[in-house]
Coordinates of C-alpha atoms and ligand atoms in Angstrom, one line a residue:
X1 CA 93.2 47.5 146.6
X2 CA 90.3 45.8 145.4
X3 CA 91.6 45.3 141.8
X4 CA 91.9 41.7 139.9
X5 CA 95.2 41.7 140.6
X6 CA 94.8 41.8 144.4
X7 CA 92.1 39.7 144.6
X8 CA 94.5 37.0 142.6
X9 CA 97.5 38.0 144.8
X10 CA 95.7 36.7 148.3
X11 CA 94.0 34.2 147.0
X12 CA 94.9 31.7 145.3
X13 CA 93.1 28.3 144.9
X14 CA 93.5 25.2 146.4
X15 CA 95.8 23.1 144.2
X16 CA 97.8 26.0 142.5
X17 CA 101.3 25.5 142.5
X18 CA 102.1 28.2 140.7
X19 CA 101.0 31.3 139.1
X20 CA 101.6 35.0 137.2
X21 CA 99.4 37.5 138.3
X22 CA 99.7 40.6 135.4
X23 CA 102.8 39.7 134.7
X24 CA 104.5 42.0 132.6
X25 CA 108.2 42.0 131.0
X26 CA 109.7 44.6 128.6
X27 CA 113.1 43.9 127.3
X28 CA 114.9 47.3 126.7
X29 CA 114.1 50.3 126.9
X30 CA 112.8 53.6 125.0
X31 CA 112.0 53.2 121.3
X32 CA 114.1 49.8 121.3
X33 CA 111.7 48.8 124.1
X34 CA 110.1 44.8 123.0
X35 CA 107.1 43.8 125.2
X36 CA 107.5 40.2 125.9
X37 CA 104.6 39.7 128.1
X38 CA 101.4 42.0 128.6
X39 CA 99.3 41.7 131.8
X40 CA 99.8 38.0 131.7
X41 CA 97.7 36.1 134.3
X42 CA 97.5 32.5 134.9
X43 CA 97.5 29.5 137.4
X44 CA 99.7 26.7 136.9
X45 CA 97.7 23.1 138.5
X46 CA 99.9 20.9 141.0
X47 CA 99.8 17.4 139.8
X48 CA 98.9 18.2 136.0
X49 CA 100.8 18.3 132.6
X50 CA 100.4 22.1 131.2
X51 CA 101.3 22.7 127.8
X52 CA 102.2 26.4 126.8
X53 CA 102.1 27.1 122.9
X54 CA 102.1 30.1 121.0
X55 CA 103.9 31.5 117.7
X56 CA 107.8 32.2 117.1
X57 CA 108.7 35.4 119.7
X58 CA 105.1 35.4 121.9
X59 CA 107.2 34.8 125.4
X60 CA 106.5 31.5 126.1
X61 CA 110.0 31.4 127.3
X62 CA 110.1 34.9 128.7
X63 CA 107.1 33.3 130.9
X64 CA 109.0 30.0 131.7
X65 CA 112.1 32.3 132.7
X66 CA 110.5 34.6 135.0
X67 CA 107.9 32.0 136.6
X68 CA 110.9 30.3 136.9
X69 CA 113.1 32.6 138.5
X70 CA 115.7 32.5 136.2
X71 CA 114.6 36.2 135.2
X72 CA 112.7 39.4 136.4
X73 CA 109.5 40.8 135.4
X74 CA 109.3 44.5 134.9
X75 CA 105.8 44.4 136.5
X76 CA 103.3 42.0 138.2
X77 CA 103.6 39.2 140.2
X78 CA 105.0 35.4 139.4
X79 CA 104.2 33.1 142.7
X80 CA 105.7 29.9 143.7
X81 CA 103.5 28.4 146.4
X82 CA 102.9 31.6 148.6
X83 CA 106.1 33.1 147.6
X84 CA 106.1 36.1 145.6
X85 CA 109.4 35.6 143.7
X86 CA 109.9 39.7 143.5
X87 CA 110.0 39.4 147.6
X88 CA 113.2 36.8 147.9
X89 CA 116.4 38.4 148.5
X90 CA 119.1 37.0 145.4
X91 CA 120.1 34.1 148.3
X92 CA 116.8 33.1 149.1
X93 CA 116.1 33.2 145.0
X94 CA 118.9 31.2 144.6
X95 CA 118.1 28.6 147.2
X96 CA 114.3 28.5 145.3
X97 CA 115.9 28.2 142.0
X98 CA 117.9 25.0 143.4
X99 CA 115.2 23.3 145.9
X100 CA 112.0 24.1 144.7
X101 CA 111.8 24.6 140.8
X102 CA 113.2 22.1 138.0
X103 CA 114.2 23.1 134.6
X104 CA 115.0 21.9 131.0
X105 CA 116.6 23.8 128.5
X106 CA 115.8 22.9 124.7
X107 CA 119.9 22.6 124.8
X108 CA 120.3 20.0 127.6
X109 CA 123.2 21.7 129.4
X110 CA 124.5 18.6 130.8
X111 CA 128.5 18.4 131.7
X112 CA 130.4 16.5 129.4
X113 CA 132.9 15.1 132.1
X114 CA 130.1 13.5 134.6
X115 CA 128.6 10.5 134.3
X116 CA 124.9 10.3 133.5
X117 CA 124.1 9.7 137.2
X118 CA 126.1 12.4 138.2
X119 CA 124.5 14.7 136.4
X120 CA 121.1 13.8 137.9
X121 CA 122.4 13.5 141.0
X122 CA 124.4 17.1 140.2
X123 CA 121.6 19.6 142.4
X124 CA 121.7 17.8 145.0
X125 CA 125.9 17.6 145.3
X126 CA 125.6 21.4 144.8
X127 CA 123.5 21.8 147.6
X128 CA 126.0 19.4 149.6
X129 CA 122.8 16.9 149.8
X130 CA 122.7 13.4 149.6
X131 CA 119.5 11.7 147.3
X132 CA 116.9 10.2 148.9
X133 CA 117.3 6.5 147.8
X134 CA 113.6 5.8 147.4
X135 CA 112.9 8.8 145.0
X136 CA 116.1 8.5 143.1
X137 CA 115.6 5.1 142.1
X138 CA 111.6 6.3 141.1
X139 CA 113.1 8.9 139.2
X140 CA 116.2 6.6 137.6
X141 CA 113.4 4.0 136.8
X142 CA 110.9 6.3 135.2
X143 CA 113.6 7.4 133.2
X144 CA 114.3 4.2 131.9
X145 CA 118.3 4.8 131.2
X146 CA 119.2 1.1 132.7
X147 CA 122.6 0.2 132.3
X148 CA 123.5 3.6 130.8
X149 CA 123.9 5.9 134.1
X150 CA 127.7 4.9 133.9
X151 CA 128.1 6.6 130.4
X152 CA 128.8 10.0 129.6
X153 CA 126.6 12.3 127.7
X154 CA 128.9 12.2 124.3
X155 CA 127.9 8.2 124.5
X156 CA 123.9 8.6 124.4
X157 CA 121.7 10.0 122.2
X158 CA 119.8 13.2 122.4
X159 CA 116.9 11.3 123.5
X160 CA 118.8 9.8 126.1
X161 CA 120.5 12.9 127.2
X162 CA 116.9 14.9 127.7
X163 CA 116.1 12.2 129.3
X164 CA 118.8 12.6 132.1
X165 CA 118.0 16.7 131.4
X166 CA 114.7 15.6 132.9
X167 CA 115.6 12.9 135.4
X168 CA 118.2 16.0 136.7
X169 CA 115.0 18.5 137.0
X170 CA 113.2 16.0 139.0
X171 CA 115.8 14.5 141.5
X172 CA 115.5 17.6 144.1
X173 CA 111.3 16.3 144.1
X174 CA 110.6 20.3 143.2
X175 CA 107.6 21.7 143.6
X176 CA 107.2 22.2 139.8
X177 CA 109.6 21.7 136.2
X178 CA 109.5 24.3 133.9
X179 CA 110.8 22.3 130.5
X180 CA 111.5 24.7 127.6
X181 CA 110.6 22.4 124.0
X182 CA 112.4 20.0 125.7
X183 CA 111.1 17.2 122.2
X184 CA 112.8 20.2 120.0
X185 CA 115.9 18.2 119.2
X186 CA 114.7 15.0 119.3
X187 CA 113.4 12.7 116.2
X188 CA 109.6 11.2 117.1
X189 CA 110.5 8.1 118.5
X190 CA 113.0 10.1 121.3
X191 CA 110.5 12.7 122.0
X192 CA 107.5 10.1 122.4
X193 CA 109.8 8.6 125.0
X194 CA 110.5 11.7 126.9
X195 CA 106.7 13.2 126.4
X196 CA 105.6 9.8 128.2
X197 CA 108.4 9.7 130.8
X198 CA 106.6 13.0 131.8
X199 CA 103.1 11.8 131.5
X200 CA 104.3 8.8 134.3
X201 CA 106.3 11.5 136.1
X202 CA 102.8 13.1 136.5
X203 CA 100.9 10.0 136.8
X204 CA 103.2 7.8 139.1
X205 CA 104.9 10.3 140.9
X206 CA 102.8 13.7 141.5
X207 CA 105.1 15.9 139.7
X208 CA 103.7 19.6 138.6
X209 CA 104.8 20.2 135.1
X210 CA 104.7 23.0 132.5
X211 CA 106.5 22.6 129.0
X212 CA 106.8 25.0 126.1
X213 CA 106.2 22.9 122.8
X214 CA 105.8 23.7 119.0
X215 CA 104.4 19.9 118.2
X216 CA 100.6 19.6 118.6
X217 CA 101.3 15.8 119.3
X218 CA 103.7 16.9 122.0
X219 CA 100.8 19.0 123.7
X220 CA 98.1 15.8 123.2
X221 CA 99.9 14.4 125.6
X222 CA 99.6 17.6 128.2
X223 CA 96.0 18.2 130.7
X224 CA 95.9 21.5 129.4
X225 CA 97.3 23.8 126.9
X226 CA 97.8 27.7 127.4
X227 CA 98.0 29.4 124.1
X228 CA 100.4 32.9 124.1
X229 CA 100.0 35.4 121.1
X230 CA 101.9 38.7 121.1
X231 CA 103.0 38.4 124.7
X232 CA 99.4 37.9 126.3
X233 CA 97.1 34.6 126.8
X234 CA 94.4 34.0 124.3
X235 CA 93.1 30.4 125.0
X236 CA 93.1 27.9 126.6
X237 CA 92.3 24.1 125.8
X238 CA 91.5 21.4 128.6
X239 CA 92.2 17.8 127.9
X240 CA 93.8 18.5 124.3
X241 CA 94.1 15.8 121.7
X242 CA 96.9 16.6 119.1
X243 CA 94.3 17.1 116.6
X244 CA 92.5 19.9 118.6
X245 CA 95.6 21.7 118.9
X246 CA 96.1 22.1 115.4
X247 CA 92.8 22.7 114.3
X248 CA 93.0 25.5 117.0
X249 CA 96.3 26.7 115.4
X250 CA 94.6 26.2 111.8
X251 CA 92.4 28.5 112.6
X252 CA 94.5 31.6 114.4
X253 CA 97.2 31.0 111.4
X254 CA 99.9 30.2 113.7
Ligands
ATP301 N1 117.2 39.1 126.2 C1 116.3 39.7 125.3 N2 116.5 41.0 125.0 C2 115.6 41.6 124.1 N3 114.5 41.1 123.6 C3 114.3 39.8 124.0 C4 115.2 39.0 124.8 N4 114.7 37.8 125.0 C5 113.5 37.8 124.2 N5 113.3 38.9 123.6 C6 112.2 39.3 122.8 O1 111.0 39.0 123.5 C7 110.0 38.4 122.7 C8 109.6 37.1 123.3 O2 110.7 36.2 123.2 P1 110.6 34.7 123.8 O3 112.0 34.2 123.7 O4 110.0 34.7 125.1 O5 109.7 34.1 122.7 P2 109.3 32.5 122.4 O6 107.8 32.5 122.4 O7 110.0 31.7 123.4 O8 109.8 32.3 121.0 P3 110.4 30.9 120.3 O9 109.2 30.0 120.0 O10 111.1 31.4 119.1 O11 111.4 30.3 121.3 C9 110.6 38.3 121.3 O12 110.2 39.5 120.6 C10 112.1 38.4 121.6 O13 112.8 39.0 120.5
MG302 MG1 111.5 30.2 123.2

């Protein structure tokens, strides 16, 4: 007791939605072992747009996947809220992964045979749910897809279908969205769409979210940016402009 780590563990501070506390994660095992994160530590602001940045192979998505849920640490601690992640059972995992946490895959993993609605509304049908009117015309709005919720992924474009990637992460109101270079795909125009449908989605409707980018115009557009190097945290920027961000990159040559 008494260590950093414990003093992060019980207290967290007001406003933190989520966070890693020495968060570790080796892949493998013996002289194959690859350390993906190294005594990672860091608080994730409710209400706030958090960039994460960081070369090729530094863990930004090992961190997105375990502060997620979606994977395991081999040490530490990743918190949702009060909840230590390592302390759900699997069923009590699974019901966080669905009800409380949002995610976008660079790949937008949407099903090819639902509608564009449908796949929005798809969480919620899973969890036998109905939407809440109010907050799934918000959501439907803010994603400005208008008279294109009838069509089916094949028939938008990949702006369009992150779009619906996103309006899908959103529609359960989760506590936060992990979105992993969710602008990869997309040409400028596309990705300036989605990167301000997630600025109004902080904005407008008090969302928490965290997305991994490459594009230091993507991050501009973020409250904060958390630079990853080698598995561990080695900056951080507040209130980035895009040319900040690549001065900053200038200058550590990544
Ligand atoms: N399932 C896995 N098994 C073994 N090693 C892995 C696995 N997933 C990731 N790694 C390794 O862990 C390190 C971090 O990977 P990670 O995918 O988190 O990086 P990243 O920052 O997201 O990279 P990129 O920008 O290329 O997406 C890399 O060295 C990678 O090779
Ligand atoms: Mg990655």
């Amino acid at each position: 007791m008494g260590s950093n780590a414990t003093t992060l563990t019980t207290r967290r501070r007001a406003g933190t939605v989520a966070r890693a506390v020495d968060a570790t994660k080796v892949y493998g095992r013996g002289e194959t072992a690859v350390v993906a994160l190294e005594h990672v530590t860091l608080e994730i602001p409710g209400r706030r747009f958090t960039a994460v940045m960081g070369p090729s192979g530094s863990g930004k998505s090992t961190l997105m996947h375990c502060m997620a849920g979606l994977d395991e640490l081999t040490s530490g601690h990743v918190f949702l809220g009060d909840d230590d992640l390592s302390e759900l059972s699997d069923k009590e995992l699974t019901l966080l992964r669905r009800q409380r946490v949002g995610f976008v895959f660079q790949s937008f993993n949407l099903l090819p045979t639902l509608t564009a609605l449908e796949n929005v509304t798809l969480p919620l049908t899973l969890a036998g749910q109905k939407p809440d009117p109010e907050w799934l015309d918000a959501v439907v709005d803010t994603v400005g897809l208008g008279d294109r919720l009838s069509h089916r992924p094949s028939e938008l474009s990949g702006g369009q279908q992150q779009r619906v990637a996103m309006a899908r992460a959103l529609v359960t109101r989760p506590q936060i969205v992990f979105a992993d270079e969710p602008t990869g795909n997309l040409d400028s125009r596309a990705g300036g769409a989605l990167l301000s449908f997630m600025r109004h989605s902080v904005e407008e409707l008090g969302q928490t979210i965290v997305m991994v980018t490459h594009d230091p115009v993507a991050a501009g557009y973020a409250d904060a940016v958390v630079f990853l190097a080698d598995g561990r945290v080695v900056d951080h920027m507040v209130d980035p402009t895009a040319e900040r961000v690549l001065d900053r990159m200038k200058a550590f040559g990544d």
